CSV table of C-alpha atoms in Angstrom, one decimal:
chain,number,residue,atom,x,y,z
A,5,MET,CA,93.4,12.8,-44.2
A,6,ALA,CA,90.5,10.5,-43.7
A,7,ILE,CA,87.0,12.0,-43.0
A,8,ILE,CA,84.6,10.3,-40.6
A,9,THR,CA,81.1,11.7,-40.2
A,10,LEU,CA,78.7,11.1,-37.3
A,11,THR,CA,74.9,10.9,-37.5
A,12,THR,CA,73.2,9.9,-34.2
A,13,ASP,CA,70.2,10.4,-32.0
A,14,PHE,CA,72.4,11.2,-29.0
A,15,GLY,CA,71.5,14.9,-28.8
A,16,GLU,CA,73.9,17.5,-27.5
A,17,LYS,CA,73.4,17.3,-23.7
A,18,ASP,CA,75.0,13.9,-23.0
A,19,HIS,CA,78.6,12.8,-23.3
A,20,PHE,CA,78.0,10.2,-26.0
A,21,ALA,CA,78.9,12.3,-29.1
A,22,GLY,CA,82.0,13.7,-27.5
A,23,ALA,CA,83.2,10.3,-26.3
A,24,ILE,CA,82.9,8.9,-29.8
A,25,LYS,CA,85.1,11.7,-31.1
A,26,GLY,CA,87.6,11.2,-28.4
A,27,ALA,CA,87.8,7.4,-29.1
A,28,ILE,CA,88.4,8.1,-32.8
A,29,TYR,CA,91.2,10.6,-32.1
A,30,SER,CA,92.7,8.1,-29.7
A,31,GLU,CA,92.9,5.6,-32.5
A,32,LEU,CA,93.8,8.1,-35.3
A,33,SER,CA,95.2,11.5,-34.6
A,34,ASP,CA,95.3,12.4,-38.3
A,35,VAL,CA,91.6,12.4,-39.1
A,36,ARG,CA,88.8,14.9,-39.6
A,37,ILE,CA,85.5,14.3,-37.9
A,38,VAL,CA,82.3,16.0,-39.1
A,39,ASP,CA,79.0,16.1,-37.3
A,40,VAL,CA,76.1,15.6,-39.7
A,41,SER,CA,73.5,15.5,-37.0
A,42,HIS,CA,73.0,14.4,-33.4
A,43,SER,CA,69.4,15.5,-33.3
A,44,VAL,CA,67.7,12.6,-35.1
A,45,SER,CA,64.5,11.7,-33.2
A,46,PRO,CA,65.3,8.7,-30.9
A,47,PHE,CA,65.2,5.4,-32.8
A,48,ASN,CA,63.7,7.1,-35.9
A,49,ILE,CA,65.1,5.0,-38.7
A,50,SER,CA,63.4,6.8,-41.6
A,51,GLU,CA,64.5,10.2,-40.4
A,52,ALA,CA,68.1,9.0,-40.1
A,53,ALA,CA,67.9,7.4,-43.5
A,54,TYR,CA,66.6,10.7,-45.1
A,55,ILE,CA,69.3,12.7,-43.4
A,56,ILE,CA,72.3,10.5,-44.4
A,57,LEU,CA,70.9,10.0,-47.9
A,58,ASN,CA,70.9,13.8,-48.5
A,59,ALA,CA,74.2,14.5,-46.8
A,60,TYR,CA,76.7,11.8,-47.8
A,61,SER,CA,77.2,12.7,-51.4
A,62,SER,CA,78.4,16.2,-50.5
A,63,PHE,CA,81.5,14.6,-48.9
A,64,PRO,CA,84.6,13.4,-50.9
A,65,LYS,CA,84.8,9.8,-52.1
A,66,GLY,CA,86.2,7.5,-49.5
A,67,THR,CA,84.4,9.3,-46.6
A,68,ILE,CA,83.4,7.0,-43.7
A,69,HIS,CA,80.0,7.5,-42.2
A,70,ILE,CA,79.1,6.2,-38.7
A,71,ILE,CA,75.4,6.1,-38.1
A,72,GLY,CA,74.4,5.6,-34.5
A,73,ILE,CA,70.7,4.9,-34.5
A,74,ASP,CA,69.1,1.9,-32.8
A,75,SER,CA,72.6,0.3,-32.8
A,76,GLU,CA,72.3,-2.1,-29.8
A,77,LEU,CA,73.4,-5.5,-31.1
A,78,SER,CA,70.8,-8.3,-31.0
A,79,PRO,CA,69.9,-11.4,-33.0
A,80,GLU,CA,67.5,-9.2,-35.1
A,81,ASN,CA,69.8,-6.1,-35.2
A,82,LYS,CA,73.2,-7.0,-36.6
A,83,HIS,CA,75.9,-4.5,-37.4
A,84,VAL,CA,77.0,-4.0,-41.0
A,85,ALA,CA,79.6,-2.1,-43.0
A,86,VAL,CA,78.6,-1.1,-46.5
A,87,LYS,CA,80.7,0.2,-49.4
A,88,LEU,CA,78.4,2.2,-51.7
A,89,ASP,CA,79.2,4.9,-54.3
A,90,ASP,CA,82.8,4.9,-53.0
A,91,HIS,CA,81.7,5.8,-49.5
A,92,TYR,CA,81.6,3.6,-46.4
A,93,PHE,CA,78.7,3.3,-44.0
A,94,ILE,CA,78.8,1.7,-40.6
A,95,CYS,CA,75.5,1.1,-38.9
A,96,ALA,CA,73.0,-1.4,-37.6
A,97,ASN,CA,71.2,-3.5,-40.2
A,98,ASN,CA,67.8,-2.0,-39.2
A,99,GLY,CA,66.7,-0.4,-42.5
A,100,ILE,CA,68.7,2.8,-42.4
A,101,MET,CA,70.7,1.9,-45.5
A,102,SER,CA,67.7,0.7,-47.6
A,103,MET,CA,66.8,4.2,-48.7
A,104,ILE,CA,70.2,4.8,-50.2
A,105,CYS,CA,70.5,1.3,-51.6
A,106,ALA,CA,67.1,1.7,-53.3
A,107,GLU,CA,68.9,4.3,-55.6
A,108,ILE,CA,72.4,2.9,-55.8
A,109,VAL,CA,73.5,-0.8,-55.6
A,110,PRO,CA,76.1,-1.4,-52.9
A,111,GLU,CA,79.6,-2.5,-54.0
A,112,LYS,CA,80.0,-4.6,-50.9
A,113,ILE,CA,78.2,-5.4,-47.6
A,114,VAL,CA,79.7,-7.2,-44.7
A,115,GLU,CA,78.1,-8.3,-41.4
A,116,ILE,CA,80.5,-7.1,-38.7
A,117,ASN,CA,81.9,-10.1,-36.6
A,118,ILE,CA,84.5,-8.6,-34.4
A,119,HIS,CA,82.3,-8.3,-31.3
A,120,ASP,CA,83.9,-11.2,-29.5
A,121,LYS,CA,87.2,-9.3,-29.6
A,122,ILE,CA,85.7,-6.1,-28.0
A,123,GLU,CA,84.0,-5.9,-24.6
A,124,THR,CA,81.3,-3.2,-25.0
A,125,SER,CA,78.0,-1.9,-23.9
A,126,PHE,CA,78.2,1.1,-26.2
A,127,PRO,CA,78.7,-0.3,-29.8
A,128,VAL,CA,78.9,3.0,-31.6
A,129,LEU,CA,81.8,4.0,-29.3
A,130,ASP,CA,83.6,0.7,-29.4
A,131,VAL,CA,82.7,-1.4,-32.4
A,132,PHE,CA,81.8,1.3,-34.9
A,133,VAL,CA,84.8,3.4,-34.1
A,134,LYS,CA,87.1,0.3,-34.4
A,135,VAL,CA,85.6,-0.5,-37.9
A,136,ALA,CA,85.8,3.2,-39.0
A,137,CYS,CA,89.5,3.5,-38.0
A,138,HIS,CA,90.3,0.2,-39.6
A,139,ILE,CA,88.8,1.4,-42.9
A,140,ALA,CA,90.6,4.8,-42.5
A,141,ARG,CA,93.9,3.0,-42.3
A,142,GLY,CA,93.2,1.3,-45.6
A,143,GLY,CA,91.9,-2.0,-44.2
A,144,THR,CA,89.4,-4.1,-46.2
A,145,LEU,CA,85.9,-4.9,-45.2
A,146,GLU,CA,86.5,-8.7,-45.3
A,147,ILE,CA,88.8,-8.4,-42.2
A,148,ILE,CA,86.0,-7.1,-40.0
A,149,GLY,CA,83.0,-9.1,-41.3
A,150,LYS,CA,81.5,-11.7,-43.6
A,151,VAL,CA,80.1,-10.8,-46.9
A,152,ILE,CA,76.3,-10.7,-47.2
A,153,ASN,CA,74.1,-9.9,-50.2
A,154,THR,CA,71.1,-8.1,-48.7
A,155,ILE,CA,70.2,-5.6,-46.1
A,156,LYS,CA,67.0,-5.2,-44.1
A,157,PRO,CA,64.4,-3.1,-45.8
A,158,ILE,CA,62.7,-0.1,-44.2
A,159,LYS,CA,58.9,-0.1,-43.9
A,160,ASN,CA,56.9,2.4,-46.0
A,161,LEU,CA,59.9,3.4,-48.0
A,162,ILE,CA,58.1,3.2,-51.3
A,163,PRO,CA,54.7,4.8,-51.7
A,164,PHE,CA,51.7,2.6,-52.9
A,165,VAL,CA,49.9,3.1,-56.2
A,166,ASN,CA,46.5,1.5,-56.7
A,167,ASP,CA,45.6,-0.8,-59.5
A,168,GLU,CA,43.7,1.9,-61.4
A,169,GLN,CA,46.9,4.1,-61.4
A,170,ASN,CA,44.9,7.1,-60.2
A,171,GLN,CA,46.1,7.3,-56.6
A,172,ILE,CA,49.4,7.4,-54.7
A,173,ILE,CA,49.4,6.7,-51.0
A,174,GLY,CA,52.5,7.9,-49.4
A,175,SER,CA,53.7,8.6,-45.9
A,176,VAL,CA,55.5,11.3,-43.9
A,177,ILE,CA,59.2,10.2,-43.4
A,178,TYR,CA,60.8,13.4,-42.1
A,179,ILE,CA,59.9,16.7,-40.4
A,180,ASP,CA,62.6,19.3,-40.7
A,181,ASN,CA,63.7,22.1,-38.4
A,182,TYR,CA,61.1,24.4,-39.8
A,183,GLY,CA,58.3,21.9,-39.2
A,184,ASN,CA,58.0,21.2,-43.0
A,185,VAL,CA,56.7,17.7,-43.7
A,186,VAL,CA,58.6,15.5,-46.1
A,187,THR,CA,56.9,12.5,-47.7
A,188,ASN,CA,58.3,9.4,-49.4
A,189,ILE,CA,56.9,10.5,-52.8
A,190,LYS,CA,59.8,11.5,-55.1
A,191,GLN,CA,59.2,13.9,-58.0
A,192,LYS,CA,60.2,11.4,-60.7
A,193,PHE,CA,57.9,8.8,-59.2
A,194,PHE,CA,55.0,11.3,-59.0
A,195,GLU,CA,55.4,12.4,-62.6
A,196,GLU,CA,55.6,8.8,-63.9
A,197,VAL,CA,52.2,8.1,-62.3
A,198,GLN,CA,50.7,11.5,-63.1
A,199,LYS,CA,51.1,11.5,-66.9
A,200,THR,CA,50.1,15.2,-67.1
A,201,ARG,CA,46.8,14.7,-65.2
A,202,SER,CA,45.5,17.2,-62.6
A,203,TYR,CA,45.7,16.1,-59.0
A,204,GLU,CA,44.6,16.8,-55.5
A,205,ILE,CA,47.0,16.2,-52.5
A,206,SER,CA,45.4,15.3,-49.2
A,207,ALA,CA,46.9,15.3,-45.7
A,208,ARG,CA,44.4,14.9,-42.9
A,209,ASN,CA,41.7,17.5,-43.8
A,210,HIS,CA,44.0,19.7,-45.8
A,211,LYS,CA,43.9,19.6,-49.6
A,212,PHE,CA,46.3,21.1,-52.2
A,213,LYS,CA,45.9,21.3,-56.0
A,214,LYS,CA,49.2,22.9,-56.9
A,215,ILE,CA,52.8,22.1,-56.4
A,216,TYR,CA,55.1,25.1,-56.4
A,217,SER,CA,58.7,25.2,-57.7
A,218,LYS,CA,59.9,27.0,-54.6
A,219,TYR,CA,58.5,28.4,-51.4
A,220,SER,CA,58.3,32.0,-52.5
A,221,ASP,CA,56.2,31.2,-55.5
A,222,ILE,CA,53.2,31.5,-53.2
A,223,VAL,CA,53.8,35.2,-52.8
A,224,ASN,CA,52.1,37.7,-55.1
A,225,PHE,CA,54.9,40.2,-55.5
A,226,GLU,CA,52.7,42.5,-57.5
A,227,LEU,CA,50.9,43.4,-54.2
A,228,ASP,CA,52.3,45.9,-51.8
A,229,GLU,CA,54.2,44.1,-49.1
A,230,SER,CA,51.8,45.3,-46.4
A,231,LYS,CA,48.9,43.7,-48.2
A,232,ARG,CA,50.4,40.3,-48.9
A,233,ASN,CA,49.8,38.4,-45.7
A,234,ASP,CA,51.7,35.3,-47.0
A,235,GLU,CA,53.4,34.1,-43.9
A,236,GLY,CA,51.8,31.0,-42.5
A,237,LYS,CA,50.1,29.9,-45.7
A,238,GLY,CA,50.3,26.3,-46.5
A,239,LEU,CA,51.9,25.0,-49.8
A,240,VAL,CA,53.4,22.0,-51.5
A,241,VAL,CA,56.8,21.8,-53.2
A,242,PHE,CA,59.2,19.3,-54.4
A,243,ASN,CA,62.1,20.1,-52.1
A,244,SER,CA,65.8,20.4,-52.9
A,245,SER,CA,66.1,16.6,-52.4
A,246,GLY,CA,63.3,15.9,-54.9
A,247,TYR,CA,60.7,14.8,-52.3
A,248,LEU,CA,57.1,16.0,-52.1
A,249,GLU,CA,57.0,18.3,-49.1
A,250,ILE,CA,54.1,20.1,-47.4
A,251,ALA,CA,55.3,23.4,-46.0
A,252,VAL,CA,54.2,26.7,-44.5
A,253,TYR,CA,55.7,29.8,-46.0
A,254,LYS,CA,58.2,31.3,-43.6
A,255,SER,CA,57.1,28.9,-40.9
A,256,ASN,CA,58.0,29.5,-37.3
A,257,CYS,CA,56.7,27.1,-34.7
A,258,THR,CA,56.5,29.8,-32.0
A,259,THR,CA,54.7,32.5,-34.2
A,260,VAL,CA,52.9,31.6,-37.4
A,261,GLY,CA,53.2,27.8,-36.8
A,262,SER,CA,54.4,25.1,-39.2
A,263,ALA,CA,53.0,22.5,-41.5
A,264,SER,CA,53.5,19.9,-38.7
A,265,THR,CA,51.9,21.9,-35.9
A,266,LEU,CA,49.1,23.6,-37.9
A,267,MET,CA,48.1,20.5,-39.8
A,268,GLY,CA,48.7,18.0,-37.1
A,269,LEU,CA,51.0,15.9,-39.2
A,270,LYS,CA,53.6,13.6,-37.8
A,271,THR,CA,56.0,10.9,-39.0
A,272,MET,CA,54.3,7.9,-40.7
A,273,ASP,CA,51.0,9.8,-41.3
A,274,THR,CA,49.4,9.2,-44.7
A,275,VAL,CA,49.6,11.7,-47.6
A,276,THR,CA,47.4,10.8,-50.6
A,277,VAL,CA,47.6,12.1,-54.2
A,278,ASN,CA,44.4,11.6,-56.3
A,279,PHE,CA,44.8,12.0,-60.0
A,280,LEU,CA,41.8,13.3,-61.9
A,281,PRO,CA,40.6,11.8,-65.2
A,282,ILE,CA,41.5,13.7,-68.4
A,283,LEU,CA,38.3,14.8,-70.0
A,284,SER,CA,38.0,14.3,-73.8
A,285,PRO,CA,37.2,17.4,-75.9
A,286,SER,CA,33.8,16.0,-76.8
A,287,HIS,CA,33.0,15.5,-73.1
A,288,THR,CA,34.1,19.0,-72.3
A,289,ARG,CA,31.8,20.5,-75.0
A,290,SER,CA,28.8,18.5,-73.8
A,291,SER,CA,29.3,19.5,-70.2
């Protein structure tokens, strides 16, 4: 049984997500449809890219992923189908796939060219569903598109490192359901630049000098629970996806607040890491 996943910015109120599922079942009754998310912020490419990057590999090989974000066809927003890591992705060529392709080289990319055979004002419902069902039946990508070699890059995907190699300038790419702020700085990249140096992480007027292994590491469990007062404290971790994340312990936007609300951080805001020089033993003694 084929699996088709859906990631969109359609929300839950409108009919769009349900209509897509109905169209798929009308084409293929023997299929399993899984909602990854319909709560992507409208037209937020980096947010959608982060979600699909961290969700797709949990599915079996051969899964087909429909990504309905900023999918209206235009001369600058073509539609593509990508085979990558034995998965299939159907989306607009607007940068969504570049985060995944930065880590894994696609096996094949085609620019979808069946639009003249489909009358549509809702490409995710019509074009993307047709392509997904074609693949689910065992069809090849060349039938529904022409092979291309590159995809559109996403802006601010890779953080900047200065010439002196003592500063990383990253940006916020995602804010999760808890209001935690995810940057584009991956742990491996951070450690390659760091080279064991001490550091200071800055986001607006907030500064952090320690990265925790997990959220609860900020808690002093030696203190009596009534004296801890840890909820609402800011911290930095490398999250389960390996990205530098600014968080608030046990955050709640309606009570203690969140990293996003308390620190005023939003998508595309700058997060800076400054690395401190390593002092030589002689310099340490003289000081």
